[in-house]
Amino acid sequence: MGLQGVKAVFFDLDNTLVDTAAAGRRAIEEVPAGLARRARVINVLQSKHQCDEGEAHMICNKVQEKLLKECHDPAKVCITDLRISHWEEAIQETKGGEANRNMAAECYFLWKTTRLQHLLLTEETRSMLTELRKMVRLLLLTNGDKLTQREKIEACACQPYFDAIVVGGEQKEEKPAPSIFYHCCDLLGVQPWDCVMVGDSLDTDIQGGLNAGLKATVWINKTMTMPVNTSPVPHYIISSVLDLPALLQNMDHKMNANLETDKMVSINDVHDSANIESKKC
């Protein structure tokens, strides 16, 4: 039994299904549970590389800023080299002196490994996906470098919950280009107007869904604080992906109500026509 008018739901990965931002912060700030021998990045910078606490935090903050502004062209540089360079630049900008590639690489791989360990698909999210998949087809659609995103997908073990997985870095174009959404539709054998896109990014998830003419776009806005001049405008806004089933059911009820209204209008039209014809007779 499916939802009225919805045949497929496309989900973003990062900060939609899994809290990638929080995992990145924890990789810097925390010692992973059960890994007593592995120090956090902050500790490594202080104990092994003679950074004081302020310098260590400044380096990590600079890396986070570089990640937010990152533009990656896989034809020019691999993601590993690019991100080691982020750490190398942040260390040099903070401490001065010569660049230290080895130190940067150590920090990057520690951060990366620890972040992956904190990428969790919660039990509540797993249950939600399992139940939703009984009604509609599910597809994971994520932008980003193919190696990095595949590592995340493997780390959070989300493959069994989806009918298909599409990584932007493996396609000719990424979100918000309509082509990648059409590719997703082809994989599932559905039309754009049968699909809903769910994600946290207005620029890629919501704009992409609108560009492709999907039935609806759902913006995950955890703070529920609206930016000034929100653009693009999503069809729906929820604070958590766990709110999606209720939203879809509400959409379903509204569609059914509209269908019933349309039927009543059609029946009344028939009756009106019949009355007109009888008067003519």
CSV table of C-alpha atoms in Angstrom, one decimal:
chain,number,residue,atom,x,y,z
A,1,MET,CA,0.0,0.0,0.0
A,2,GLY,CA,1.6,3.2,-1.1
A,3,LEU,CA,1.2,6.9,-0.6
A,4,GLN,CA,-1.2,8.8,-2.9
A,5,GLY,CA,0.8,10.4,-5.7
A,6,VAL,CA,4.3,9.6,-4.2
A,7,LYS,CA,6.2,6.7,-5.5
A,8,ALA,CA,9.7,7.5,-4.4
A,9,VAL,CA,11.6,9.5,-1.9
A,10,PHE,CA,15.2,10.8,-2.5
A,11,PHE,CA,17.3,11.4,0.7
A,12,ASP,CA,20.4,13.4,1.1
A,13,LEU,CA,23.1,11.9,3.3
A,14,ASP,CA,25.2,14.5,5.1
A,15,ASN,CA,23.4,16.3,7.9
A,16,THR,CA,20.1,14.8,6.8
A,17,LEU,CA,20.3,11.1,7.6
A,18,VAL,CA,23.6,11.3,9.5
A,19,ASP,CA,25.1,14.2,11.5
A,20,THR,CA,28.3,14.7,9.6
A,21,ALA,CA,29.0,18.1,11.1
A,22,ALA,CA,28.8,16.7,14.6
A,23,ALA,CA,31.0,13.7,13.7
A,24,GLY,CA,33.6,16.1,12.4
A,25,ARG,CA,33.6,18.1,15.6
A,26,ARG,CA,33.8,15.0,17.7
A,27,ALA,CA,36.8,13.8,15.7
A,28,ILE,CA,38.6,17.0,16.8
A,29,GLU,CA,37.4,17.2,20.3
A,30,GLU,CA,36.9,13.7,21.7
A,31,VAL,CA,38.8,10.5,22.3
A,32,PRO,CA,36.7,7.8,20.5
A,33,ALA,CA,35.1,5.3,22.9
A,34,GLY,CA,37.0,2.1,23.1
A,35,LEU,CA,40.1,3.6,21.4
A,36,ALA,CA,42.2,4.6,24.4
A,37,ARG,CA,45.5,4.4,22.4
A,38,ARG,CA,44.2,6.9,19.8
A,39,ALA,CA,44.4,10.5,20.9
A,40,ARG,CA,42.2,13.2,19.5
A,41,VAL,CA,43.6,15.7,17.0
A,42,ILE,CA,43.8,18.4,19.6
A,43,ASN,CA,45.9,16.2,21.9
A,44,VAL,CA,48.2,15.1,19.1
A,45,LEU,CA,48.9,18.8,18.2
A,46,GLN,CA,49.7,19.6,21.8
A,47,SER,CA,51.6,16.5,22.9
A,48,LYS,CA,53.5,15.6,19.8
A,49,HIS,CA,53.8,18.9,17.8
A,50,GLN,CA,54.4,21.5,20.6
A,51,CYS,CA,51.2,23.5,20.0
A,52,ASP,CA,49.6,25.2,23.0
A,53,GLU,CA,45.9,24.7,23.5
A,54,GLY,CA,45.0,27.9,21.8
A,55,GLU,CA,47.1,27.1,18.7
A,56,ALA,CA,45.7,23.6,18.5
A,57,HIS,CA,42.1,24.9,18.5
A,58,MET,CA,43.0,27.6,16.0
A,59,ILE,CA,44.4,25.1,13.6
A,60,CYS,CA,41.3,22.9,13.8
A,61,ASN,CA,39.0,25.9,13.4
A,62,LYS,CA,40.9,27.0,10.3
A,63,VAL,CA,40.6,23.5,8.8
A,64,GLN,CA,36.8,23.5,9.4
A,65,GLU,CA,36.6,26.9,7.6
A,66,LYS,CA,38.6,25.5,4.7
A,67,LEU,CA,36.3,22.5,4.5
A,68,LEU,CA,33.2,24.7,4.3
A,69,LYS,CA,34.7,26.7,1.4
A,70,GLU,CA,36.2,23.6,-0.3
A,71,CYS,CA,36.0,23.4,-4.1
A,72,HIS,CA,37.2,20.0,-5.3
A,73,ASP,CA,38.0,19.1,-8.9
A,74,PRO,CA,38.9,15.4,-9.0
A,75,ALA,CA,40.4,15.9,-12.4
A,76,LYS,CA,43.1,18.1,-10.8
A,77,VAL,CA,43.7,16.8,-7.3
A,78,CYS,CA,42.6,13.8,-5.3
A,79,ILE,CA,40.5,14.6,-2.2
A,80,THR,CA,43.2,13.1,0.2
A,81,ASP,CA,45.9,15.5,-1.1
A,82,LEU,CA,43.5,18.4,-1.0
A,83,ARG,CA,42.5,17.8,2.6
A,84,ILE,CA,46.1,17.2,3.8
A,85,SER,CA,46.8,20.6,2.2
A,86,HIS,CA,44.0,22.1,4.3
A,87,TRP,CA,45.8,20.9,7.5
A,88,GLU,CA,49.2,21.9,6.2
A,89,GLU,CA,48.0,25.5,5.4
A,90,ALA,CA,46.2,25.8,8.7
A,91,ILE,CA,49.3,24.7,10.7
A,92,GLN,CA,51.6,27.1,8.8
A,93,GLU,CA,49.1,30.0,9.0
A,94,THR,CA,48.9,29.4,12.8
A,95,LYS,CA,52.5,28.6,13.7
A,96,GLY,CA,54.5,30.0,10.8
A,97,GLY,CA,57.8,28.5,9.7
A,98,GLU,CA,58.1,25.8,7.0
A,99,ALA,CA,55.2,23.7,5.8
A,100,ASN,CA,55.0,20.3,7.6
A,101,ARG,CA,53.4,17.8,5.2
A,102,ASN,CA,53.9,14.8,7.5
A,103,MET,CA,52.3,16.5,10.5
A,104,ALA,CA,49.4,17.6,8.3
A,105,ALA,CA,48.9,14.1,7.0
A,106,GLU,CA,48.9,12.6,10.5
A,107,CYS,CA,46.2,15.1,11.6
A,108,TYR,CA,44.1,14.5,8.5
A,109,PHE,CA,44.0,10.7,8.7
A,110,LEU,CA,43.3,10.8,12.5
A,111,TRP,CA,40.5,13.2,11.9
A,112,LYS,CA,39.1,11.3,9.0
A,113,THR,CA,39.2,7.9,10.8
A,114,THR,CA,37.6,9.2,13.9
A,115,ARG,CA,34.9,11.1,12.0
A,116,LEU,CA,33.9,7.9,10.1
A,117,GLN,CA,33.6,6.1,13.5
A,118,HIS,CA,31.1,8.7,14.6
A,119,LEU,CA,28.9,8.6,11.5
A,120,LEU,CA,25.9,6.7,12.8
A,121,LEU,CA,22.5,5.9,11.3
A,122,THR,CA,20.5,6.0,14.4
A,123,GLU,CA,18.1,3.2,15.3
A,124,GLU,CA,15.2,5.6,15.0
A,125,THR,CA,16.3,6.6,11.5
A,126,ARG,CA,16.7,2.9,10.5
A,127,SER,CA,13.2,2.1,11.7
A,128,MET,CA,11.8,5.1,9.8
A,129,LEU,CA,13.4,4.0,6.6
A,130,THR,CA,12.3,0.4,7.0
A,131,GLU,CA,8.7,1.4,7.5
A,132,LEU,CA,8.7,4.0,4.7
A,133,ARG,CA,10.2,1.6,2.3
A,134,LYS,CA,7.1,-0.6,2.7
A,135,MET,CA,5.1,2.2,1.0
A,136,VAL,CA,7.5,3.9,-1.5
A,137,ARG,CA,10.9,3.3,-3.1
A,138,LEU,CA,13.9,5.0,-1.4
A,139,LEU,CA,17.0,6.4,-3.0
A,140,LEU,CA,20.1,7.9,-1.4
A,141,LEU,CA,21.4,10.9,-3.4
A,142,THR,CA,24.6,12.5,-2.1
A,143,ASN,CA,27.0,15.0,-3.6
A,144,GLY,CA,30.7,14.8,-3.1
A,145,ASP,CA,33.9,13.0,-3.9
A,146,LYS,CA,33.1,9.4,-4.8
A,147,LEU,CA,35.7,7.8,-2.5
A,148,THR,CA,34.8,10.1,0.5
A,149,GLN,CA,31.0,9.5,0.1
A,150,ARG,CA,31.4,5.7,-0.4
A,151,GLU,CA,33.4,5.5,2.8
A,152,LYS,CA,30.7,7.4,4.7
A,153,ILE,CA,28.0,5.1,3.2
A,154,GLU,CA,30.0,2.1,4.3
A,155,ALA,CA,30.7,3.5,7.7
A,156,CYS,CA,27.0,4.2,8.6
A,157,ALA,CA,25.9,0.9,6.9
A,158,CYS,CA,22.9,2.5,5.2
A,159,GLN,CA,23.0,0.4,2.0
A,160,PRO,CA,20.3,-2.1,3.0
A,161,TYR,CA,17.7,0.6,3.4
A,162,PHE,CA,17.7,1.9,-0.1
A,163,ASP,CA,16.6,0.6,-3.5
A,164,ALA,CA,19.5,2.6,-5.1
A,165,ILE,CA,22.4,4.9,-4.1
A,166,VAL,CA,23.7,7.7,-6.3
A,167,VAL,CA,26.9,9.6,-5.6
A,168,GLY,CA,27.3,12.9,-7.3
A,169,GLY,CA,31.1,12.5,-7.8
A,170,GLU,CA,30.4,9.4,-9.9
A,171,GLN,CA,28.0,11.3,-12.3
A,172,LYS,CA,28.5,13.9,-15.0
A,173,GLU,CA,26.7,16.5,-12.9
A,174,GLU,CA,25.8,16.8,-9.2
A,175,LYS,CA,22.9,18.4,-7.4
A,176,PRO,CA,21.3,20.8,-8.2
A,177,ALA,CA,21.6,19.8,-11.9
A,178,PRO,CA,18.3,18.3,-13.1
A,179,SER,CA,20.2,15.5,-14.9
A,180,ILE,CA,21.2,13.7,-11.7
A,181,PHE,CA,17.6,13.7,-10.5
A,182,TYR,CA,16.4,12.3,-13.9
A,183,HIS,CA,19.1,9.6,-13.6
A,184,CYS,CA,17.6,8.7,-10.2
A,185,CYS,CA,14.1,8.6,-11.6
A,186,ASP,CA,15.3,6.2,-14.4
A,187,LEU,CA,17.0,3.9,-11.8
A,188,LEU,CA,13.7,3.6,-9.9
A,189,GLY,CA,11.4,3.6,-13.0
A,190,VAL,CA,9.5,6.6,-11.8
A,191,GLN,CA,8.7,10.1,-13.1
A,192,PRO,CA,9.9,13.4,-11.4
A,193,TRP,CA,6.4,14.3,-10.5
A,194,ASP,CA,6.2,11.0,-8.5
A,195,CYS,CA,9.1,11.9,-6.3
A,196,VAL,CA,10.0,13.9,-3.1
A,197,MET,CA,13.5,15.2,-2.3
A,198,VAL,CA,14.5,15.5,1.3
A,199,GLY,CA,17.7,17.3,2.4
A,200,ASP,CA,19.3,20.0,4.5
A,201,SER,CA,20.7,22.2,1.7
A,202,LEU,CA,18.6,24.8,0.0
A,203,ASP,CA,21.3,25.3,-2.7
A,204,THR,CA,21.6,21.7,-3.7
A,205,ASP,CA,18.7,19.5,-2.4
A,206,ILE,CA,15.9,22.0,-2.6
A,207,GLN,CA,17.0,23.9,-5.7
A,208,GLY,CA,17.8,20.6,-7.4
A,209,GLY,CA,14.4,19.2,-6.7
A,210,LEU,CA,12.7,22.3,-8.0
A,211,ASN,CA,14.9,22.3,-11.1
A,212,ALA,CA,14.0,18.8,-11.9
A,213,GLY,CA,10.2,19.4,-11.3
A,214,LEU,CA,9.8,16.9,-8.5
A,215,LYS,CA,6.5,16.6,-6.8
A,216,ALA,CA,7.7,18.1,-3.5
A,217,THR,CA,10.9,19.3,-1.8
A,218,VAL,CA,11.3,18.9,2.0
A,219,TRP,CA,13.9,21.0,3.8
A,220,ILE,CA,15.5,19.7,7.0
A,221,ASN,CA,16.0,22.9,9.1
A,222,LYS,CA,17.1,21.7,12.5
A,223,THR,CA,16.9,25.1,14.1
A,224,MET,CA,13.6,26.0,12.5
A,225,THR,CA,14.8,29.6,12.3
A,226,MET,CA,14.1,31.0,8.9
A,227,PRO,CA,16.9,33.0,7.1
A,228,VAL,CA,16.0,36.4,5.7
A,229,ASN,CA,14.8,36.1,2.1
A,230,THR,CA,14.8,32.3,2.0
A,231,SER,CA,15.6,31.2,-1.5
A,232,PRO,CA,14.8,28.8,-3.0
A,233,VAL,CA,11.5,28.2,-1.3
A,234,PRO,CA,10.9,24.6,-0.3
A,235,HIS,CA,7.5,23.0,-0.4
A,236,TYR,CA,7.8,21.8,3.2
A,237,ILE,CA,10.0,22.4,6.2
A,238,ILE,CA,10.7,19.9,9.1
A,239,SER,CA,13.1,20.0,11.9
A,240,SER,CA,14.1,16.3,11.7
A,241,VAL,CA,14.1,13.6,9.1
A,242,LEU,CA,12.1,11.6,11.6
A,243,ASP,CA,9.2,14.0,11.0
A,244,LEU,CA,9.0,12.9,7.4
A,245,PRO,CA,6.5,10.0,7.6
A,246,ALA,CA,3.9,12.2,9.3
A,247,LEU,CA,4.4,14.9,6.7
A,248,LEU,CA,4.0,12.4,3.9
A,249,GLN,CA,0.8,11.0,5.5
A,250,ASN,CA,-0.5,14.6,5.8
A,251,MET,CA,0.3,15.2,2.1
A,252,ASP,CA,-1.6,12.0,1.3
A,253,HIS,CA,-4.7,13.0,3.3
A,254,LYS,CA,-4.7,16.4,1.5
A,255,MET,CA,-4.4,14.7,-1.9
A,256,ASN,CA,-7.3,12.3,-1.0
A,257,ALA,CA,-9.4,15.3,0.2
A,258,ASN,CA,-8.7,17.1,-3.0
A,259,LEU,CA,-9.7,14.0,-5.1
A,260,GLU,CA,-12.9,13.7,-3.1
A,261,THR,CA,-13.6,17.4,-3.7
A,262,ASP,CA,-12.9,17.0,-7.4
A,263,LYS,CA,-15.3,14.0,-7.6
A,264,MET,CA,-18.0,16.0,-5.9
A,265,VAL,CA,-17.5,18.9,-8.4
A,266,SER,CA,-17.7,16.4,-11.3
A,267,ILE,CA,-20.9,14.8,-9.9
A,268,ASN,CA,-22.5,18.3,-9.5
A,269,ASP,CA,-21.4,19.2,-13.0
A,270,VAL,CA,-23.1,16.1,-14.3
A,271,HIS,CA,-26.3,16.9,-12.3
A,272,ASP,CA,-26.3,20.5,-13.5
A,273,SER,CA,-25.9,19.4,-17.1
A,274,ALA,CA,-28.7,17.0,-16.7
A,275,ASN,CA,-31.0,19.7,-15.3
A,276,ILE,CA,-30.1,22.0,-18.1
A,277,GLU,CA,-30.9,19.4,-20.7
A,278,SER,CA,-34.2,18.5,-19.0
A,279,LYS,CA,-35.2,22.2,-19.0
A,280,LYS,CA,-34.4,22.4,-22.8
A,281,CYS,CA,-36.7,19.4,-23.4
